[in-house]
Amino acid sequence: MKNKFIFAILALLCLIPSGVAYASYHRIQSAPVDVSNAESISIDDPAGNNYSFVKEKDGDEADDLIRYFLNLKENGQSITALPDSLLGEQFFKVTVSAAVKSVTYECYFATDPTTCYFVAPDGTTYKISDQDAEAFITTRYAECIYKAAALPTLTLAGTVDVTPDTASWLYKNYTGGYVESDVSSFVYPSVESYEVEGSLGLAFDMIPDFCSVKVTNASGDTLYDGMLDSIAELSLRNVPQIFVEVSAKWYQDATRSFYGDLLYSFSSYVKAPAEFWLGMTTVNAGRFVAITATNVTGPEGITLSSTTLPNADTPVFYDAGNSMAVALLGIDIETPAGVYDLAFTYGNTTSHVALNVTDPNGGAGIPYSFVYVDESVVQQTRSSAALMQYETVEKELLGSSSATRYFYDFFLDGMAGECTLQRGFGRDIYLNDSTTPVYRTNGVDYSAPAGTQVMACNAGVVVYAGWLEYAGNLIVVDHGWGLKTWYYNLGSVDVSVGDWVDKGQGMGTVGMTGFTSVNGAHIAMSVGPRFVCPYDTWPDSQYAGKVIIARIDE
């Protein structure tokens, strides 16, 4: 019995430390975070910078900051909510931590100390006292609220931001005096390397008062040593690598809230500039031209940056391999004869090419024809609903294309066997004695005996095969790179969407479906968003009967 009593006492004594520890932990968890137990502080500013400090002794930087934020509530004025102007705005996130507990403040500091607020850990809102606000907004931790504290940005080739090697930057804070900006996270003293295409294209978002640039090649020869505003004259053609030094200064001025010096040193690998070529430098209005870009690795980066060509489409460039890209550009049929400038931009290179557009009608104006179709057919196939249905399909098909080129050499006219060309591309049509043109032909009208085969004008993929009230039986073949052929009014359709067809392959037969008055077919060609005249692609064309693509098909 005595042994049992001793064991009970010993067990009880073993539990005492655990109980004391639990009580101590519970007491610490329940205690508020205050200046007596806080050990560290972390400040995340709206610009993404973090300042973290651990208290080592009373009066150090961490201790001062902890005391400052824990006393904001004591000196602040309680309000019901933040001003509406601050809702959704970014704030300083301040976290004060004790051994096992942390509290977080949301602080809204501004350059005006009378408009600073904070949300306490318990969700209550306060206006910060003017004195407390001024004390913080004059420290380096509040630097991001001053726009003048931000370093100027030097951009290379219009796309790459260059990091300075050294920087000295001063800005005015709330007091009106200049303070030195903390540039430690913005400088990188090692020589960095960038890649440019064609030229440097150096530019600052804030124009410096003084900026000198020195450029040397890999052998140390000086290629340029002068002011930034004259460097556009420097040619880097056939120079594979350069080394650049930039010294920029912004002087102290009474009208400014900043001044400073920035130094840059970097190397750059220079790619050959993009060059642009036209397959044909002279083309009739209503037709199209191929544009080839060389020294291009990203066709999506090419833009038609400016042009004098009326109603110019936005050309889409497709990867043609071997650092080349190709786009097909349709020319509006009403474009006046003349020479037009096309300016293409890729990276930091802009190239101008001249396109001579001629009048296929010799100044006689748009040709026209009189067409007679049974009125019942007109009412059925050219109703608002029928035209809307067709236009919806047409817009969708014109808006996309395969990035792969399928076509090759010349195009066929699409008709196998005997046929009669009734009307050509681009004629204004007067329908059933109308006094004004009702529509303009977007292709070529053929009549042919029943059963005549309609064949693919060139290789491609069928992207439409079906019935539309206006078009009748319709087949559309995508030849790639934005070029398609369209086959209307067919009697039968022998292909399906997704089928591969080769040049000359039968796809159906002529017919009298949709809007037509004769047995035959209407065959059209489109480039990008525009229908174009196909004549230049036929075997008997004066242009060798094919789509001429410079640097590829020559």
XYZ file of C-alpha atoms in Angstrom:
554
model
C 0.000 0.000 0.000
C 2.856 2.299 0.895
C 4.533 1.682 -2.511
C 1.297 2.584 -4.334
C 1.126 5.910 -2.492
C 4.736 6.751 -3.392
C 4.101 5.962 -7.076
C 1.039 8.266 -7.078
C 3.072 11.115 -5.580
C 5.790 10.628 -8.170
C 3.268 10.609 -11.030
C 1.734 13.815 -9.727
C 5.142 15.466 -9.544
C 5.831 14.480 -13.184
C 2.664 16.240 -14.306
C 3.531 19.534 -12.624
C 6.102 20.711 -15.297
C 3.649 19.935 -18.123
C 0.932 21.856 -16.350
C 3.211 24.784 -15.744
C 4.297 24.760 -19.394
C 0.690 24.616 -20.615
C -0.313 27.466 -18.329
C 2.671 29.504 -19.482
C 1.872 28.866 -23.186
C -1.790 29.760 -22.640
C -0.763 32.959 -20.859
C 1.570 33.920 -23.721
C -1.083 33.181 -26.332
C -3.632 35.294 -24.489
C -1.282 38.220 -23.914
C -1.408 41.048 -26.466
C 1.631 41.822 -28.591
C 3.189 44.906 -27.014
C 6.536 46.618 -26.628
C 7.453 44.274 -23.770
C 7.233 41.032 -25.778
C 7.537 42.015 -29.458
C 10.642 40.542 -31.055
C 10.518 41.439 -34.748
C 8.781 43.586 -37.369
C 8.206 43.224 -41.126
C 7.096 46.027 -43.462
C 5.841 45.233 -46.987
C 5.371 48.425 -49.014
C 2.962 48.842 -51.977
C 5.869 48.587 -54.428
C 6.708 45.049 -53.291
C 9.735 45.908 -51.141
C 10.170 44.216 -47.760
C 11.960 45.564 -44.709
C 12.428 43.021 -41.885
C 14.117 43.585 -38.513
C 14.744 41.505 -35.395
C 15.033 43.303 -32.073
C 18.356 42.705 -30.368
C 18.281 45.438 -27.765
C 16.213 48.383 -26.609
C 16.608 51.427 -28.809
C 17.770 49.631 -31.959
C 16.039 50.119 -35.318
C 13.675 47.199 -34.807
C 12.689 48.436 -31.345
C 11.999 51.966 -32.625
C 9.795 50.697 -35.450
C 7.922 48.287 -33.166
C 7.186 51.100 -30.690
C 6.122 53.405 -33.523
C 3.487 51.078 -34.980
C 2.219 49.748 -31.638
C 1.631 53.333 -30.503
C -0.248 54.454 -33.652
C -3.565 53.521 -32.090
C -2.844 55.490 -28.906
C -2.148 58.686 -30.864
C -4.654 58.133 -33.677
C -8.276 59.237 -34.095
C -10.895 56.491 -34.289
C -13.126 56.680 -37.407
C -15.928 54.473 -38.695
C -14.267 53.442 -41.966
C -11.557 54.283 -44.453
C -12.314 57.138 -46.884
C -13.924 55.859 -50.100
C -10.895 57.075 -52.070
C -8.743 54.442 -50.349
C -10.989 51.447 -50.992
C -9.113 48.965 -53.140
C -5.867 50.935 -52.873
C -2.578 49.258 -51.968
C -1.250 49.674 -48.445
C 1.783 49.086 -46.237
C 1.411 45.706 -44.547
C 3.122 45.868 -41.157
C 3.491 42.690 -39.075
C 4.755 42.851 -35.472
C 5.648 39.460 -33.963
C 6.121 38.151 -30.428
C 7.351 34.651 -29.566
C 4.190 32.750 -30.605
C 1.876 35.484 -31.867
C 1.772 38.194 -34.572
C -0.454 41.178 -35.329
C -0.830 42.925 -38.683
C -1.622 46.556 -39.492
C -2.808 47.931 -42.844
C -1.322 51.416 -43.166
C -2.283 53.913 -45.854
C 0.490 56.508 -46.022
C 0.460 59.453 -48.416
C 2.784 62.372 -49.116
C 0.326 64.582 -47.212
C 0.516 63.673 -43.477
C -3.062 64.846 -42.922
C -4.423 62.049 -45.134
C -2.851 58.930 -43.587
C -4.871 56.082 -42.051
C -4.506 52.558 -40.684
C -6.623 49.525 -39.925
C -5.734 47.876 -36.595
C -5.454 44.083 -36.141
C -8.950 44.030 -34.569
C -10.443 45.638 -37.719
C -10.973 49.099 -36.241
C -9.960 52.076 -38.366
C -7.997 55.180 -37.363
C -6.689 58.382 -38.829
C -2.979 58.584 -38.077
C -1.963 61.696 -36.187
C -0.201 64.288 -38.327
C 2.910 64.024 -36.179
C 3.100 60.224 -36.454
C 2.403 60.321 -40.198
C 5.142 62.878 -40.791
C 7.585 60.788 -38.767
C 7.120 57.799 -41.098
C 6.766 59.456 -44.514
C 10.157 61.091 -44.087
C 11.896 57.709 -43.653
C 13.406 55.498 -46.345
C 10.639 52.944 -45.760
C 8.079 55.331 -47.305
C 10.154 56.052 -50.401
C 7.675 54.351 -52.749
C 4.990 56.991 -52.116
C 7.166 59.611 -53.843
C 7.088 59.333 -57.633
C 10.283 61.367 -57.855
C 12.143 58.637 -55.973
C 11.815 56.197 -58.896
C 14.906 55.868 -61.078
C 14.586 56.694 -64.784
C 14.376 53.630 -67.041
C 16.763 53.060 -69.931
C 15.223 50.869 -72.632
C 17.209 48.958 -75.221
C 15.672 48.172 -78.620
C 12.308 49.358 -77.366
C 11.729 46.219 -75.291
C 14.535 45.533 -72.774
C 15.058 47.549 -69.582
C 18.766 47.983 -68.860
C 19.989 47.763 -65.268
C 22.399 50.532 -64.127
C 25.790 49.617 -62.690
C 25.834 52.566 -60.311
C 23.261 55.183 -59.419
C 23.011 58.248 -57.260
C 19.475 59.594 -56.998
C 17.996 62.253 -54.734
C 14.384 63.306 -54.416
C 12.308 65.743 -52.385
C 10.200 64.299 -49.611
C 7.461 65.885 -47.507
C 9.857 68.295 -45.799
C 10.870 69.824 -49.137
C 14.454 68.745 -48.707
C 16.366 66.307 -50.886
C 16.992 62.830 -49.519
C 19.009 60.041 -51.080
C 17.012 57.257 -52.671
C 17.743 53.659 -51.729
C 18.995 52.311 -55.070
C 20.500 49.078 -53.769
C 17.821 46.871 -55.340
C 18.010 48.657 -58.721
C 21.729 48.475 -59.531
C 23.809 45.525 -60.701
C 27.546 46.213 -61.038
C 28.343 43.229 -63.292
C 28.396 43.566 -67.084
C 25.095 42.232 -68.382
C 24.391 41.003 -71.889
C 21.342 41.657 -74.026
C 20.227 40.798 -77.546
C 19.050 43.401 -80.055
C 17.954 43.333 -83.666
C 19.483 45.794 -86.071
C 20.163 48.781 -83.813
C 20.431 49.769 -80.164
C 17.358 51.968 -79.902
C 18.462 53.458 -76.562
C 15.824 55.641 -74.920
C 15.033 56.973 -71.417
C 11.511 57.399 -70.097
C 12.748 60.684 -68.560
C 15.011 62.621 -70.919
C 18.363 63.336 -69.238
C 20.074 66.729 -69.338
C 23.285 65.048 -70.373
C 23.839 61.580 -71.801
C 27.004 60.256 -73.411
C 27.312 56.863 -75.087
C 30.400 54.921 -76.049
C 30.156 51.809 -78.215
C 33.052 49.468 -78.947
C 33.235 46.182 -80.805
C 34.647 42.877 -79.531
C 38.150 43.968 -80.603
C 37.978 47.162 -78.576
C 37.594 49.470 -81.585
C 35.425 52.506 -80.929
C 32.318 52.510 -83.118
C 30.657 55.515 -81.500
C 31.579 58.067 -78.838
C 29.113 60.900 -78.529
C 25.713 62.074 -77.308
C 22.610 59.879 -77.083
C 20.573 62.049 -79.435
C 22.946 61.295 -82.343
C 23.383 57.539 -81.889
C 20.603 56.714 -84.357
C 23.222 57.283 -87.067
C 25.260 54.303 -85.800
C 24.999 51.271 -88.081
C 25.540 47.854 -86.516
C 25.276 45.894 -89.722
C 27.725 42.981 -89.715
C 28.792 43.752 -86.136
C 27.945 40.621 -84.105
C 28.763 41.943 -80.612
C 29.225 45.348 -79.028
C 30.037 46.809 -75.617
C 28.160 49.886 -74.461
C 28.827 52.487 -71.778
C 26.169 55.078 -70.936
C 26.527 58.042 -68.571
C 23.314 59.975 -67.883
C 22.782 63.013 -65.647
C 19.739 64.934 -64.444
C 20.777 68.265 -62.938
C 19.373 69.867 -59.806
C 16.776 72.413 -60.797
C 14.320 74.512 -58.790
C 11.438 73.221 -60.909
C 12.276 69.566 -60.239
C 11.813 67.236 -57.314
C 14.776 64.990 -58.241
C 18.314 64.893 -59.604
C 21.066 62.314 -60.003
C 23.557 60.320 -62.086
C 23.262 56.841 -63.587
C 26.022 54.774 -65.182
C 25.495 51.702 -67.366
C 27.879 49.154 -68.813
C 26.621 46.198 -70.841
C 27.310 44.063 -73.869
C 24.901 43.262 -76.652
C 24.693 40.592 -79.292
C 23.427 42.155 -82.501
C 21.192 40.169 -84.813
C 20.953 41.175 -88.454
C 18.122 43.661 -88.976
C 14.904 42.437 -90.529
C 14.539 43.141 -94.240
C 11.342 43.176 -96.287
C 10.788 42.252 -99.927
C 7.777 42.354 -102.256
C 7.090 39.436 -104.577
C 5.848 41.926 -107.157
C 6.651 45.626 -106.935
C 3.824 46.452 -109.367
C 0.332 45.012 -108.999
C -3.150 45.829 -110.267
C -5.723 47.169 -107.829
C -7.962 44.341 -106.617
C -5.160 41.781 -106.650
C -2.599 40.892 -103.976
C 1.097 40.861 -103.250
C 3.343 38.613 -101.136
C 5.673 40.233 -98.602
C 8.735 38.329 -97.404
C 10.591 39.253 -94.216
C 14.107 37.938 -93.651
C 16.126 37.753 -90.390
C 12.938 37.158 -88.422
C 12.491 34.604 -85.633
C 9.094 35.745 -84.366
C 6.661 36.585 -87.201
C 4.003 37.656 -84.700
C 6.239 40.617 -83.833
C 6.020 42.153 -87.336
C 3.639 45.060 -87.798
C 2.608 47.231 -90.713
C 3.557 50.309 -88.705
C 2.458 52.844 -91.314
C 1.323 52.991 -94.900
C -0.045 55.379 -97.482
C -2.052 52.556 -99.079
C -5.804 53.291 -98.807
C -7.979 50.772 -96.921
C -4.935 48.624 -96.163
C -5.603 45.350 -94.353
C -3.511 44.253 -91.382
C -1.276 41.563 -92.867
C -0.594 38.404 -90.860
C 2.957 37.092 -91.184
C 3.487 33.339 -91.124
C 6.697 31.456 -90.323
C 8.300 30.321 -93.598
C 11.372 28.697 -92.010
C 15.036 29.737 -92.195
C 14.330 32.946 -90.220
C 11.852 34.120 -92.853
C 8.182 35.088 -92.667
C 5.578 35.698 -95.366
C 2.346 37.677 -95.508
C -0.138 38.094 -98.350
C -1.662 41.560 -98.699
C -4.833 42.215 -100.666
C -5.167 45.545 -102.495
C -8.528 47.324 -102.508
C -10.015 47.326 -106.012
C -10.746 51.055 -105.826
C -7.157 52.006 -104.944
C -6.062 54.857 -107.255
C -3.016 54.191 -109.392
C 0.177 55.350 -107.707
C 3.205 54.406 -105.656
C 2.469 53.648 -102.004
C 4.786 53.346 -99.036
C 4.562 50.293 -96.790
C 6.508 50.572 -93.514
C 7.082 47.324 -91.627
C 8.511 47.233 -88.110
C 10.162 44.305 -86.378
C 12.008 44.767 -83.109
C 13.866 48.040 -83.450
C 13.968 47.935 -87.251
C 11.558 49.735 -89.564
C 11.838 49.103 -93.302
C 10.043 50.936 -96.090
C 9.096 49.275 -99.360
C 7.394 50.923 -102.310
C 4.382 49.277 -103.974
C 3.254 50.503 -107.375
C -0.499 49.990 -107.832
C -1.878 50.202 -111.367
C -5.434 50.559 -112.667
C -6.553 47.317 -114.356
C -9.286 49.224 -116.214
C -7.069 51.937 -117.665
C -9.004 54.755 -116.048
C -12.378 53.600 -117.364
C -13.767 52.963 -113.885
C -15.222 49.804 -112.386
C -16.679 47.579 -115.160
C -20.296 46.492 -114.881
C -22.725 43.859 -116.109
C -26.502 43.440 -116.276
C -27.714 40.202 -114.721
C -31.224 38.739 -114.848
C -32.314 36.153 -112.294
C -35.840 34.869 -111.718
C -37.410 37.091 -109.076
C -38.521 34.102 -106.997
C -34.886 32.983 -106.780
C -33.811 36.487 -105.786
C -36.460 36.657 -103.047
C -35.392 33.296 -101.636
C -31.616 33.468 -101.913
C -30.982 37.186 -101.340
C -33.382 37.723 -98.449
C -32.038 39.454 -95.345
C -31.929 36.148 -93.499
C -30.106 34.365 -96.345
C -27.516 37.121 -96.713
C -26.985 37.330 -92.947
C -26.467 33.579 -92.762
C -23.872 33.717 -95.528
C -22.077 36.782 -94.139
C -21.717 35.119 -90.737
C -20.033 32.080 -92.279
C -17.939 34.234 -94.609
C -16.645 36.413 -91.748
C -15.664 33.379 -89.700
C -13.813 31.747 -92.602
C -12.027 34.936 -93.632
C -10.866 35.473 -90.063
C -8.646 32.404 -89.763
C -6.181 30.389 -91.800
C -3.646 27.611 -91.538
C -0.125 28.726 -90.669
C 1.184 26.027 -93.011
C 1.646 26.709 -96.720
C -0.085 24.088 -98.888
C -0.236 25.815 -102.300
C 2.516 25.520 -104.888
C 3.265 26.922 -108.345
C 0.288 28.172 -110.397
C -3.439 27.927 -109.552
C -6.101 26.376 -111.779
C -9.326 28.211 -112.617
C -11.255 25.349 -110.953
C -13.266 24.139 -113.943
C -12.634 20.734 -115.570
C -13.823 20.394 -119.148
C -15.780 22.836 -121.283
C -17.042 26.010 -119.652
C -17.856 29.616 -120.454
C -16.544 32.543 -118.420
C -19.587 34.753 -118.000
C -18.353 37.484 -115.686
C -14.968 38.246 -114.197
C -13.851 39.510 -110.809
C -14.740 42.972 -109.544
C -17.695 43.889 -111.801
C -20.586 45.991 -110.526
C -23.815 44.079 -111.086
C -27.111 45.683 -112.044
C -29.709 43.097 -111.080
C -33.041 42.795 -112.947
C -33.023 46.323 -114.395
C -31.939 47.998 -111.124
C -30.834 51.609 -111.562
C -27.833 51.217 -109.250
C -25.404 48.331 -108.717
C -26.743 45.711 -106.295
C -23.443 43.950 -105.616
C -19.903 43.515 -106.909
C -18.606 40.128 -108.019
C -16.055 38.670 -105.606
C -14.931 35.992 -108.065
C -15.521 34.543 -111.520
C -18.861 33.217 -112.869
C -18.771 30.155 -115.130
C -21.503 28.278 -116.967
C -20.918 24.619 -117.882
C -22.809 21.500 -118.886
C -24.375 19.430 -116.142
C -21.991 16.973 -114.562
C -18.895 19.081 -115.228
C -16.380 18.543 -112.434
C -15.276 21.404 -110.207
C -11.711 20.841 -109.044
C -9.422 22.265 -106.366
C -7.478 25.220 -107.731
C -4.486 24.196 -105.629
C -3.556 21.978 -102.697
C -5.183 22.622 -99.366
C -7.581 21.551 -96.640
C -11.376 21.769 -96.923
C -12.638 24.146 -94.211
C -16.268 24.353 -95.356
C -18.497 21.956 -97.287
C -22.232 22.490 -96.993
C -25.379 24.338 -97.918
C -26.167 28.043 -97.544
C -29.317 29.646 -98.932
C -27.375 32.351 -100.783
C -24.276 30.373 -101.837
C -26.042 27.068 -102.458
C -23.688 24.133 -102.151
C -20.419 25.738 -101.058
C -16.875 24.400 -100.661
C -14.028 26.481 -99.199
C -10.413 25.300 -99.371
C -7.701 26.782 -97.153
C -4.369 26.855 -98.999
C -2.482 28.266 -96.000
C -0.935 31.638 -95.190
C -4.337 33.343 -95.429
C -5.155 32.243 -99.000
C -8.436 30.419 -99.725
C -10.556 29.495 -102.738
C -14.377 29.392 -102.669
C -16.666 27.283 -104.890
C -20.364 28.343 -104.990
C -23.621 27.125 -106.600
C -22.453 23.499 -106.896
C -24.776 20.681 -107.841
C -22.987 18.146 -105.663
C -20.320 18.166 -102.932
C -17.974 15.175 -102.762
C -15.626 16.313 -99.969
C -15.962 16.942 -96.242
C -14.473 19.434 -93.806
C -10.943 18.363 -92.899
C -10.269 16.557 -96.193
C -6.939 17.143 -97.883
C -7.266 17.976 -101.590
C -4.525 18.299 -104.164
C -4.434 20.622 -107.141
C -6.832 19.422 -109.842
C -8.701 16.993 -107.584
C -12.455 16.815 -108.223
C -14.549 18.060 -105.311
C -18.046 18.202 -106.792
C -20.008 19.168 -109.866
C -21.493 22.351 -111.295
C -25.110 23.181 -110.452
C -27.846 25.778 -110.066
C -28.048 26.015 -106.277
C -28.252 29.283 -104.372
C -28.269 32.660 -106.110
C -27.673 31.898 -109.794
C -29.517 31.774 -113.091
C -27.314 29.305 -114.999
C -25.869 25.862 -114.512
C -22.266 26.401 -113.501
C -20.125 27.582 -110.614
C -18.908 30.813 -109.070
C -15.228 30.499 -108.006
C -13.523 33.122 -105.823
C -10.187 33.669 -104.096
C -9.570 35.444 -100.780
C -6.460 36.688 -99.015
C -6.844 37.470 -95.344
C -10.091 39.398 -94.862
C -10.482 40.384 -98.546
C -11.602 38.755 -101.795
C -9.038 39.291 -104.548
C -8.695 38.799 -108.279
C -7.186 35.350 -109.064
C -5.905 36.126 -112.574
C -2.256 36.633 -111.581
C -2.116 33.070 -110.240
C -3.299 31.358 -113.444
C -0.856 29.607 -115.827
C -1.378 32.139 -118.631
C -0.622 35.103 -116.355
C 2.089 37.528 -117.368
C 3.508 36.939 -113.854
C 4.431 33.276 -114.505
C 1.114 32.038 -113.163
C 1.868 31.715 -109.468
C 2.022 33.555 -106.194
C 5.461 35.128 -106.375
C 7.186 35.037 -103.000
C 10.494 36.857 -102.892
C 13.535 35.005 -101.526
C 11.554 31.729 -101.497
C 9.958 31.039 -104.899
C 12.362 33.050 -107.017
